[in-house]
Amino acid sequence: MHKQTEQLWQNLWNQYGCKLRIEDGLVNAGKPGHTAEASKVMEAHDGRSTAAYYAVATVLGVPGESERMRILSALAELQLTDDPTSPQYGAFRWYREETRLNDSNAAFFILMPLVVLRLLGGDRIPEDQRALLDLMLERGASWFAHELKQPILYYSNKIVSDGALLLAISKICSLPEHEQTSIDFFNRWLDYTSHRGWGWGENLSLIYIQIIMNALRIAMISLQTSHTELRMKLSSVMDDLIDYVRFHGGCEFVPTIRSYNVEGNLHPKSLMWRISGVDCDPETLSETLSSLDGGVYYWLFEEKLQRAEPAPELPAQRKRLERVMDDRYAHTWIGITGRIGSINRFPVVAGSYQWPTWGLGWQSYPVSLAVLGHQVSYLRWHVHDGEKERTHPASYASAYLGPALFQETWYPDVQLRSVQNDHVVLAVRSMSRLHNEACEIADEWVVPDWNGNTGVALGADGREWTILQYPDSAVLIAPLSGIRYGGQSRQLPQLQKVQDGNTLRLRQLLYTGETQLLQQARLESGWAIYYADGVRGFDEAASLAAGLRIDESSHKDGEVPREAYMEIRNTRLYEFEKQLAWLTLDPHQMESGDM
């Protein structure tokens, strides 16, 4: 460990570590836990933060050895060890308050700081503690090997972390059979990622890119000079992730999958900004790390971070098409004053949108826009089921334990299709096979922390464009034809403007009325979004809107049966005579997954 890293750890300890409450060897989180069982207690005792506490305390030599042994022993008690024949043998409960395995990710999150300590600072661990730690690691290897038998390849951060920890443990504990299992896994995962993509899309997540990078770094350290070809491939993946982070230049990704940024924060904190060379300011380092976990992650990359240089300056105006999975792509356009992004198809993996206890719908922003100095705004589904409001996306606190958009376990098929050309996006969103209770369903454009001016201007075709005016830019938004509840054909809706405190919502109401069971084959909403970079003042924005025209049509092809709501739709956006964007959409293909 470099002296600078040790000093950083000392600062983190003084700022965070020494203030943590340790009760019977585990950190008291001071609040309920995030899993189903732990959410029912007032204060949960957390294994993940305890493991980071133990790693940092061991390196710094605080508190005493007997206290650190008590902490490690308490962590060992969270591991499932009663039945060596159980498929869950070696896994971890996340919290002391849990009686069963609630989260299959707890093992790698708890063991990761311990593995990093053992790999990089094993000489600082007293012998008796090292013996207990290695026993925990060997048991953990059984769990990770079980998870890799049928790896969830689409769940990148989880399965790559499992593979990396199994590889590291096999080196630490001399387990050649487990080493080969992990090598075989990484070769399979690399083949999958190369040929198909990133599964459900964690390569678009600043949060989960960091976790993936941590895992890949552990794998690289564990391989050392062996398996040169595998090391080179893993290094290439890491370089690609760094390049994508660098492209965004310190701002929230637009679009993004698996984020919890409902507040529209422009500059989320992440060590990845430093790893990519976007942020090299030493004054903000402790704030960036913000926890003992962050210090552990820093240790993994200390060689790179010690000699970090600012990333090469990118053009102020730039764009990028990033493959997510198969033919699903994220499109990002960056201008002088803001940026806009979209995914051409969401969800990118069938079956991943929503389930009773998980799903990506509540934590993803498939169409979003950022204005520098202001906020990130985004599309959001809004449902009121008669008892509570449910949104996609939603805050972590409100949705983690109940993330679905409706209360029933039967859900409609929710889809998005979009096309983007630089600063212009056309998007169509749908719910098929609706059979759910609600008193309201709406699709919304949400602008947090809004204090600007809004107005309405007419396009060349007489369509209303809502203008969100910023000091140095404007956002022009118009609804496309959609299908409301009770309707069979597409009609142009009115856009409703609602101000809730400092949050502005532009709403397309698909149903509002008494709470009842709603049954309909298809609901549909659509959006045209135009980011006007450098447009100052409402008059200039209105003049721009006056040159915009949207042509919408739908037709039967005569090749397959089509009700009115299943007709192929075509949408073209023109600026005067120049076609800016063109979206063709076949509902049959959407529902079959072919498009």
XYZ file of C-alpha atoms in Angstrom, residues 438-442 484-485 508-516 518 523:
18
model
C -55.833 1.688 -11.102
C -57.478 5.072 -10.825
C -54.826 6.760 -12.961
C -52.229 5.841 -15.569
C -50.055 8.540 -17.105
C -56.067 6.027 -24.138
C -58.061 3.602 -22.050
C -50.228 12.385 -21.050
C -53.194 10.865 -19.219
C -54.033 7.371 -20.431
C -56.677 6.771 -17.764
C -58.175 8.775 -14.930
C -61.336 7.917 -12.998
C -62.575 5.583 -10.316
C -60.390 2.743 -9.129
C -61.362 -0.304 -11.132
C -58.759 -1.946 -16.284
C -52.279 1.574 -24.314
